Short mmCIF file of N, CA and C in Angstrom, two decimals:
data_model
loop_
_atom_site.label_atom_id
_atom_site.label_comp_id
_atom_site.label_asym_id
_atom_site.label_seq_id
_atom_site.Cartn_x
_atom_site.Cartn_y
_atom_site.Cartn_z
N UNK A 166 -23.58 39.55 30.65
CA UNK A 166 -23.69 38.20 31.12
C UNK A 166 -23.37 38.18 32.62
N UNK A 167 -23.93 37.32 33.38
CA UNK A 167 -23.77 37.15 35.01
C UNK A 167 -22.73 36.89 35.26
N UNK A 168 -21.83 36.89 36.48
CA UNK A 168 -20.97 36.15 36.83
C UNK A 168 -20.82 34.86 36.53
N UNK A 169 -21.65 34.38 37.47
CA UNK A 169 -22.26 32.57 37.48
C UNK A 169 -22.35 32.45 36.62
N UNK A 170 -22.79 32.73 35.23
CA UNK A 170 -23.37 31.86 33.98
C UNK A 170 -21.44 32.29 33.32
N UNK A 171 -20.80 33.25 33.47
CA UNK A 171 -19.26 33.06 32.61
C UNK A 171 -18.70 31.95 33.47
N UNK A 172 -18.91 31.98 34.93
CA UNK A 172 -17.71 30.87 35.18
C UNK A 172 -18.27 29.68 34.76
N UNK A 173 -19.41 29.25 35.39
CA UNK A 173 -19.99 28.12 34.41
C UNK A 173 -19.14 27.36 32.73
N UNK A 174 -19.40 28.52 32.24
CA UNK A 174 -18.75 28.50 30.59
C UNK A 174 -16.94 28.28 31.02
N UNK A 175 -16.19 28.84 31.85
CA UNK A 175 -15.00 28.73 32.15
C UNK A 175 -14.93 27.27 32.63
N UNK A 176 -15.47 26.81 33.58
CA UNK A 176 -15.32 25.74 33.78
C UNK A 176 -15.76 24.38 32.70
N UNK A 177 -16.36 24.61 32.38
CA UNK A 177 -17.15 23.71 30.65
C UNK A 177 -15.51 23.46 30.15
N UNK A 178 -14.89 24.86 29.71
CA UNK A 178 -13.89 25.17 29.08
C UNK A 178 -12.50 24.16 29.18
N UNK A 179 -12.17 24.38 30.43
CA UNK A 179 -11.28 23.82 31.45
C UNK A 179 -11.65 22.78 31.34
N UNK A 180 -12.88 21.68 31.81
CA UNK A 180 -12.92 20.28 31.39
C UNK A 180 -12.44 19.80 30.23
N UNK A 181 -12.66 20.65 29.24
CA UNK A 181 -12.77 20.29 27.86
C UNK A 181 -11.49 20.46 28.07
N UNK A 182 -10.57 21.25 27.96
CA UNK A 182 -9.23 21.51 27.86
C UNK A 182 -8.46 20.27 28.89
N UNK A 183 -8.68 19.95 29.46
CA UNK A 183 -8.77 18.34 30.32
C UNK A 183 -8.78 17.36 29.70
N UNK A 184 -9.69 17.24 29.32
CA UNK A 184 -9.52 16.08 28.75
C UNK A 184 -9.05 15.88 27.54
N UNK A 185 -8.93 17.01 27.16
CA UNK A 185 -8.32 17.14 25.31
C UNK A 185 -7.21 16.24 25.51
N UNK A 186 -6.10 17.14 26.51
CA UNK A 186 -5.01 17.14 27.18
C UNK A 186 -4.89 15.31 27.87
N UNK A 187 -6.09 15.05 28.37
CA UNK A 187 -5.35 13.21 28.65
C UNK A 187 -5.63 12.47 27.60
N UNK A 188 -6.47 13.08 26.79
CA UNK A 188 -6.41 12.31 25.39
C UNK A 188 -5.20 12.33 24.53
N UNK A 189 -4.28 13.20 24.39
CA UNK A 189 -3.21 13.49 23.65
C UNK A 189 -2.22 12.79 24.43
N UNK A 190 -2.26 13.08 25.74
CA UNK A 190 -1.22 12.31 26.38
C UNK A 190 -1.25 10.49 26.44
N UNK A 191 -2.94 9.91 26.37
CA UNK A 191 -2.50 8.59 25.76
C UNK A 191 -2.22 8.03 24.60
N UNK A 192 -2.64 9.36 23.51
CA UNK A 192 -2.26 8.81 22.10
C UNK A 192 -0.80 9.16 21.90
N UNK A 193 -0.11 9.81 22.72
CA UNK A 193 1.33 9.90 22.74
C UNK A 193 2.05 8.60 23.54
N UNK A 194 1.34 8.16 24.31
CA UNK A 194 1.96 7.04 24.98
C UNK A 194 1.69 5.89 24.23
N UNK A 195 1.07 5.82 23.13
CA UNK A 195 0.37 4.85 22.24
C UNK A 195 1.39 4.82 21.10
N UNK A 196 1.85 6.14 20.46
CA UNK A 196 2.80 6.20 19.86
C UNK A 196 4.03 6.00 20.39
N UNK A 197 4.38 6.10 20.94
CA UNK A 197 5.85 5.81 21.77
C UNK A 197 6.03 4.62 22.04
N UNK A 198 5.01 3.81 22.40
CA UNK A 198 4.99 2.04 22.52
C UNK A 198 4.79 1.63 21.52
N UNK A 199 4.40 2.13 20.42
CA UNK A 199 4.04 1.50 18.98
C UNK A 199 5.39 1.37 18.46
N UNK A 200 6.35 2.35 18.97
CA UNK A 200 7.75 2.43 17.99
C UNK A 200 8.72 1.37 19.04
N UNK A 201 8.31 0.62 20.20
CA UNK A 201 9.49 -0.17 20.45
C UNK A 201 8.64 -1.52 20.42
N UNK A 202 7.88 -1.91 19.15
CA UNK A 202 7.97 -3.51 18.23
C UNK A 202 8.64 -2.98 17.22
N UNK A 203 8.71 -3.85 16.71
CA UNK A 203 9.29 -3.91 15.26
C UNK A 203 8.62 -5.08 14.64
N UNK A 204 8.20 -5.11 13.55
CA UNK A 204 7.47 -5.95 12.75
C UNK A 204 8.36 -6.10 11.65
N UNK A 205 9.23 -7.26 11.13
CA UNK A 205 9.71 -7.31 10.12
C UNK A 205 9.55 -8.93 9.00
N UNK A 206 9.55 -8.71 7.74
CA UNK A 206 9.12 -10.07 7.15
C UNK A 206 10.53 -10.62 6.75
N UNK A 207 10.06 -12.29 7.52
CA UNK A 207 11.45 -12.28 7.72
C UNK A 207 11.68 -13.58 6.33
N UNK A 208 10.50 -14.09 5.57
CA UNK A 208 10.70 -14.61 4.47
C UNK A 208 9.93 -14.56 3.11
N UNK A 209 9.85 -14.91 2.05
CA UNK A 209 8.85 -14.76 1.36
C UNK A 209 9.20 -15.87 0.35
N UNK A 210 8.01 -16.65 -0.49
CA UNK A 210 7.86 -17.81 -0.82
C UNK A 210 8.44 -17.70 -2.26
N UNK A 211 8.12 -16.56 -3.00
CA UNK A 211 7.88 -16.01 -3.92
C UNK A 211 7.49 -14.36 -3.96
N UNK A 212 9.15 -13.32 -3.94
CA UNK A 212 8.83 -12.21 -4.41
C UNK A 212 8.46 -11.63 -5.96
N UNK A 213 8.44 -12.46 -6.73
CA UNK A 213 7.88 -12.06 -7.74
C UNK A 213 7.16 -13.41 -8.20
N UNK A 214 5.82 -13.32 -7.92
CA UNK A 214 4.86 -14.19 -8.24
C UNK A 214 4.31 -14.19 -9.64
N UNK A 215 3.71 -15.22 -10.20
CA UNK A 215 2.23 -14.75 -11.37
C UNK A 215 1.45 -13.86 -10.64
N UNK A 216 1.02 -13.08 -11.50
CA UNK A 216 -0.34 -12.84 -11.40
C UNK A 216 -1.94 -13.56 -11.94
N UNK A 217 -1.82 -14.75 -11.45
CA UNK A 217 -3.02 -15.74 -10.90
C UNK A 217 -3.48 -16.14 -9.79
N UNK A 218 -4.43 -16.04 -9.37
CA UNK A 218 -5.60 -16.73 -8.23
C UNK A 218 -5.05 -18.42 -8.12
N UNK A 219 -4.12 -18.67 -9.02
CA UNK A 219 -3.78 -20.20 -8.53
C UNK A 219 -2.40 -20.34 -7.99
N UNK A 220 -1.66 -19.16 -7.57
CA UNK A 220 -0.59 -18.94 -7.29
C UNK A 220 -0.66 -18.83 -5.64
N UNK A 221 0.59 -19.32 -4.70
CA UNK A 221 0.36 -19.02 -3.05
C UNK A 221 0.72 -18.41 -3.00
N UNK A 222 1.28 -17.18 -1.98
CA UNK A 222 2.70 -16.40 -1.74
C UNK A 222 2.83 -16.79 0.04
N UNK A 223 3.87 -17.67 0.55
CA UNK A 223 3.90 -17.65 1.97
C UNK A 223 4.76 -16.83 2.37
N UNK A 224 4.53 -15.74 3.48
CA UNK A 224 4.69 -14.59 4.31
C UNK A 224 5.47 -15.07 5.73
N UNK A 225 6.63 -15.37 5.71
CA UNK A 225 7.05 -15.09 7.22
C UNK A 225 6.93 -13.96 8.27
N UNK A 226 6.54 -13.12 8.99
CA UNK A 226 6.70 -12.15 9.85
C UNK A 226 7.33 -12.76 11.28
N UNK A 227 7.99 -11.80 11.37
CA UNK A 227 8.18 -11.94 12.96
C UNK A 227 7.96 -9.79 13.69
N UNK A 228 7.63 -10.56 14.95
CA UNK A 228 7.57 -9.35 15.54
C UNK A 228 7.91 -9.69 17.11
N UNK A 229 9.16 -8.32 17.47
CA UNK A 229 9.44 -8.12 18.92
C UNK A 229 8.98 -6.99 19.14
N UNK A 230 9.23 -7.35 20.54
CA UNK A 230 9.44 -6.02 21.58
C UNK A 230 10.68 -5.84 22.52
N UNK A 231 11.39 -4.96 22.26
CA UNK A 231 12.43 -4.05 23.12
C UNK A 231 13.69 -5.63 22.40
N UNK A 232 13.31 -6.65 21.50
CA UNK A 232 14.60 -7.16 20.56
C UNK A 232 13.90 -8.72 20.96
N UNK A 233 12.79 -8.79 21.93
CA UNK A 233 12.34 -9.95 22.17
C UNK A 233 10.92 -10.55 21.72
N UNK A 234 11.18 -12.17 21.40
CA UNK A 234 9.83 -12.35 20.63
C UNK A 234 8.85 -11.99 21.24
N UNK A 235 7.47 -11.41 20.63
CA UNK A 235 6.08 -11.47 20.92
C UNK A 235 5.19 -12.84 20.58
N UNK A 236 4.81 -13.27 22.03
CA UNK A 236 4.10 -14.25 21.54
C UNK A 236 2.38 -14.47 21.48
N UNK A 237 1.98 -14.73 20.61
CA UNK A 237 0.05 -14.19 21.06
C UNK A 237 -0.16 -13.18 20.41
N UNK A 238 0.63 -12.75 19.48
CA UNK A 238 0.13 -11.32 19.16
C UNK A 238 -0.34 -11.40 17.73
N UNK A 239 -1.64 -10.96 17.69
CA UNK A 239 -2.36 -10.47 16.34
C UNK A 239 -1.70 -9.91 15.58
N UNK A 240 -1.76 -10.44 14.21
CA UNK A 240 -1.20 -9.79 12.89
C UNK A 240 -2.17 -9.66 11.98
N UNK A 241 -2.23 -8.80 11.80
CA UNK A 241 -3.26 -8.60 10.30
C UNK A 241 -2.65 -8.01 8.94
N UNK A 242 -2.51 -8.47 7.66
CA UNK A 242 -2.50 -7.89 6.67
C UNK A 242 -3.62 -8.16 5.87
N UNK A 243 -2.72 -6.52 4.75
CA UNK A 243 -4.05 -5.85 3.56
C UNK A 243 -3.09 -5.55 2.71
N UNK A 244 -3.47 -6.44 1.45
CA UNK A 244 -3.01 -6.55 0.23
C UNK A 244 -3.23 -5.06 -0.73
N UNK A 245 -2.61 -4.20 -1.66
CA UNK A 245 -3.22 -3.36 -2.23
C UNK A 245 -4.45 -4.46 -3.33
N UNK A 246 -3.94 -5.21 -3.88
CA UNK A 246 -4.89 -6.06 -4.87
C UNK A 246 -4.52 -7.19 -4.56
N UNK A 247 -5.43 -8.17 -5.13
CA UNK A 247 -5.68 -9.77 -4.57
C UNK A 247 -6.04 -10.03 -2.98
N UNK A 248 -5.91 -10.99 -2.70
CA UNK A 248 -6.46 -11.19 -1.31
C UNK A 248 -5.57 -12.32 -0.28
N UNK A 249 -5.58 -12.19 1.16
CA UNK A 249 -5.22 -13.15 1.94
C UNK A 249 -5.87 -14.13 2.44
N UNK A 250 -5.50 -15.53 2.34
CA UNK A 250 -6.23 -16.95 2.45
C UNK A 250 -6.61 -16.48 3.83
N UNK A 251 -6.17 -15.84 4.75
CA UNK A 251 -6.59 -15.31 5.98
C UNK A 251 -5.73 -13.64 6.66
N UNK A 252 -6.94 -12.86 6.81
CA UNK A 252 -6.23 -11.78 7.17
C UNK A 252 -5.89 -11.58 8.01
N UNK A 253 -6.11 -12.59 9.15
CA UNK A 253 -5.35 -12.11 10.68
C UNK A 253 -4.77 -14.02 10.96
N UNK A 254 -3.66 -13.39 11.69
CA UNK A 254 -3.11 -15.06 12.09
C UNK A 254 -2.36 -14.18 13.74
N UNK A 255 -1.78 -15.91 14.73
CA UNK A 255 -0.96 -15.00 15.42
C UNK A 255 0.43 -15.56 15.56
N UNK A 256 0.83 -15.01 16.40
CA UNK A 256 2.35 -15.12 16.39
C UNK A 256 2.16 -16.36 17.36
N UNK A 257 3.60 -17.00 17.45
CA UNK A 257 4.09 -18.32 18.01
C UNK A 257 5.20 -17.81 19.10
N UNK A 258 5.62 -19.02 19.85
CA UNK A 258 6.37 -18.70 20.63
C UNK A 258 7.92 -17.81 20.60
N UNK A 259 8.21 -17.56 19.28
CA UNK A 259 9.33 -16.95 18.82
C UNK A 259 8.85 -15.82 17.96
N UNK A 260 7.65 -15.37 18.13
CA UNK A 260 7.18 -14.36 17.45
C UNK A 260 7.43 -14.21 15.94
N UNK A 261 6.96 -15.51 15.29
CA UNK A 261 6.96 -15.38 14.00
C UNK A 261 5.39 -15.66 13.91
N UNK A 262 5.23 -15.72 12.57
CA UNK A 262 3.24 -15.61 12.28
C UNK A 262 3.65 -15.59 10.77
N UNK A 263 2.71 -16.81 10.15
CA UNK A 263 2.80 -17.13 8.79
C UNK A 263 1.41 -16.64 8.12
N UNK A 264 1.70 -16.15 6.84
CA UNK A 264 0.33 -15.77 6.10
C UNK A 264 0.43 -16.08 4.82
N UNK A 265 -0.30 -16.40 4.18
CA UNK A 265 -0.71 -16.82 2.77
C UNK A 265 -1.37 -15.67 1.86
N UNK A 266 -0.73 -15.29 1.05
CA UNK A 266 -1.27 -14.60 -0.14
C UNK A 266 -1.32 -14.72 -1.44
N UNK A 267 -2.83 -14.52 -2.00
CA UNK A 267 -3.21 -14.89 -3.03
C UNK A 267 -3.39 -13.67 -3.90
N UNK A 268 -2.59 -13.70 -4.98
CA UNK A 268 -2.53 -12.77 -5.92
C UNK A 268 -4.13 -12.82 -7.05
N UNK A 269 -4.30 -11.65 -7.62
CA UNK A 269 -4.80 -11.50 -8.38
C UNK A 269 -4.84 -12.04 -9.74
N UNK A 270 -5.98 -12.46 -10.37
CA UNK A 270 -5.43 -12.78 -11.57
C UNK A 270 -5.60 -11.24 -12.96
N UNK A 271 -4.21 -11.57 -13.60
CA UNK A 271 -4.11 -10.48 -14.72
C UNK A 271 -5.09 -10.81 -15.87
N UNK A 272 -5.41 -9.64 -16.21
CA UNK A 272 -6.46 -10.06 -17.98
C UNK A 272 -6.17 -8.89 -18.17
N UNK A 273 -6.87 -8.47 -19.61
CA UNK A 273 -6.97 -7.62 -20.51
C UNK A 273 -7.50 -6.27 -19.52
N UNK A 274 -8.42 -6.31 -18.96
CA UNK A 274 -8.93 -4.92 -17.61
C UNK A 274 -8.12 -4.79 -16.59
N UNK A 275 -7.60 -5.98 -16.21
CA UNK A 275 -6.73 -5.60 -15.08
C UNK A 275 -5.40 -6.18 -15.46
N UNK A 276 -4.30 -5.43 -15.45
CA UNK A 276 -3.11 -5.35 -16.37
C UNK A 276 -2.20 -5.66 -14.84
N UNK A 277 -0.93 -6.23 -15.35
CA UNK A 277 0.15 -6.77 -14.52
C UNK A 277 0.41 -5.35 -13.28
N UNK A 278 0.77 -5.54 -12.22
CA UNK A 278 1.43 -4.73 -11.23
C UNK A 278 1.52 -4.85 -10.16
N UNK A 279 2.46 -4.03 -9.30
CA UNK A 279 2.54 -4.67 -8.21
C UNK A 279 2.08 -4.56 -7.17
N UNK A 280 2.30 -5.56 -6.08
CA UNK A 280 1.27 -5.28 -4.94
C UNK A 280 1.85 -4.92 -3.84
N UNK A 281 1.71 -3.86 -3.14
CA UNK A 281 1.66 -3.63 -1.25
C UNK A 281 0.87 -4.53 -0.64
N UNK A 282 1.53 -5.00 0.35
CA UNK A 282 0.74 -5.14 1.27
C UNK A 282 1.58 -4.61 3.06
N UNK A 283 0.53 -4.38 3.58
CA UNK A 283 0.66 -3.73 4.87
C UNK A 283 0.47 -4.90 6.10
N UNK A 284 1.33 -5.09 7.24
CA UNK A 284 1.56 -5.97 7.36
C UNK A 284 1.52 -5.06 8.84
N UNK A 285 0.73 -5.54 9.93
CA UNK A 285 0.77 -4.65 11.10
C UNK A 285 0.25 -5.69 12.07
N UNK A 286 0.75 -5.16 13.74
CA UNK A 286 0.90 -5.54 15.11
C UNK A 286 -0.44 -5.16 15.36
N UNK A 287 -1.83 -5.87 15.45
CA UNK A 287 -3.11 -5.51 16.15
C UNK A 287 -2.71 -5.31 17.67
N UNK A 288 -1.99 -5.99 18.32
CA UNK A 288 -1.89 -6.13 19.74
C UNK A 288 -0.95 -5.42 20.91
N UNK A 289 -0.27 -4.57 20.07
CA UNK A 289 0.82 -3.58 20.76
C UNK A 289 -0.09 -2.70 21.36
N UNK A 290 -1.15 -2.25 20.83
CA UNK A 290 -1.86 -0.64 21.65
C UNK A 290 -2.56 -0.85 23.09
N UNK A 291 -2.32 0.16 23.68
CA UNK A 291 -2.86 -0.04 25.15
C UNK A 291 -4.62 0.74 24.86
N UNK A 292 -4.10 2.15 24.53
CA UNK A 292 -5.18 3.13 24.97
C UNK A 292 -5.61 3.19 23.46
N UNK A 293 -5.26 3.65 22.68
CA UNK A 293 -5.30 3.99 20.97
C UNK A 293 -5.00 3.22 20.04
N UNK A 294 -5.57 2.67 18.88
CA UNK A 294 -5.42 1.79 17.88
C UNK A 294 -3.81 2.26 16.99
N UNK A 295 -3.25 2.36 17.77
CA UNK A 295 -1.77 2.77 16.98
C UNK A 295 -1.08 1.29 16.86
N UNK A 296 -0.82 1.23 15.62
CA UNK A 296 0.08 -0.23 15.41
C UNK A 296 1.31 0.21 14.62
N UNK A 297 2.21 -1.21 15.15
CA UNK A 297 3.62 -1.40 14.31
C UNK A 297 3.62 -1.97 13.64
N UNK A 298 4.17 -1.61 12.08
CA UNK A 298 3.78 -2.19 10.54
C UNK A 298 4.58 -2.64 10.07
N UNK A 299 4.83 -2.64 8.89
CA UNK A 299 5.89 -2.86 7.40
C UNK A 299 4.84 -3.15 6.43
N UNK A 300 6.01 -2.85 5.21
CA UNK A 300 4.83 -2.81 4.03
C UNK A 300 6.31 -3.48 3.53
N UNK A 301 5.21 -4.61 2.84
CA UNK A 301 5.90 -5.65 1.53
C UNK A 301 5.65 -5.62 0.45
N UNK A 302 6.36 -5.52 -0.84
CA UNK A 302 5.77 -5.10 -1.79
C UNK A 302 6.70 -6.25 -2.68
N UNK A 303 5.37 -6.86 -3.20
CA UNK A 303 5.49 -7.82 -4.28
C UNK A 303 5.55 -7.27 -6.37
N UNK A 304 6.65 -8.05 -6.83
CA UNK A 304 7.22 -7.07 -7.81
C UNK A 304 6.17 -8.70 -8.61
N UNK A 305 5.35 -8.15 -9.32
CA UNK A 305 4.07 -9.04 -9.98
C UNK A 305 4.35 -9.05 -11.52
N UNK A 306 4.64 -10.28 -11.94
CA UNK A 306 4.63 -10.89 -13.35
C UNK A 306 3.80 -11.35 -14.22
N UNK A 307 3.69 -11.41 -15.80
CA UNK A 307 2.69 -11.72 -16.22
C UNK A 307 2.84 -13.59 -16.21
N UNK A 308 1.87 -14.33 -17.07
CA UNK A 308 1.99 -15.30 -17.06
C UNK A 308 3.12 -16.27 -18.33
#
């Protein structure tokens, strides 16, 4: 092989190794800002609900940064089963954000249990979709 055509390939190399390298370094800075919110639920309406579609569950969250409210900031949750009257809401001036969840209804195919749901900061990431979560888990009753 020529000179010119290996350094060529060396240099290809070196870009690539470049940019690998500022890619890791913003998904590390993505992680590192993801861990100073905190997302925590700070009420719940009903931890052990029915399991019916005619049942509410209201969701307090609040979320800071560095111990102070976030205000404006996207929340989204995802239920393991049943669904949310809305999956994204946002936070208020004290960084709370209310959500509504609607449980599943139980029958004979789909049998009593309980539900996760994941409860995360859309709006913390700069460079990388890294968010700050909590998971709530609803202890689900029959009727």
């Amino acid at each position: 092989m020529k000179d010119g055509k290996k350094r060529k390939i060396q240099i290809k190399y070196i870009i690539a190794a470049a940019l690998v390298s500022v890619f890791s370094l913003f998904y590390l800075f993505d992680f590192l800002w993801a861990k100073t919110y905190k997302v925590e639920v700070v009420s719940v309406s009903d931890e052990n609900p029915v399991a019916s579609n005619g049942e509410r569950v209201e969701i307090a969250v609040r979320v800071t940064h560095f111990g102070k409210p976030a205000n404006g900031h996207v929340i989204f949750a995802l239920p393991s089963d049943g669904r949310m009257l809305a999956f994204t809401t946002l936070t208020d001036e004290n960084g709370v954000a209310t959500l509504t969840y609607i449980p599943y209804t139980a029958n004979a195919f789909l049998p009593v249990h309980d539900v996760e749901i994941r409860i995360r900061d859309q709006s913390n990431s700069i460079f990388w979709e890294i968010n700050a979560y909590t998971d709530l888990e609803l202890k689900m009753r029959a009727r």
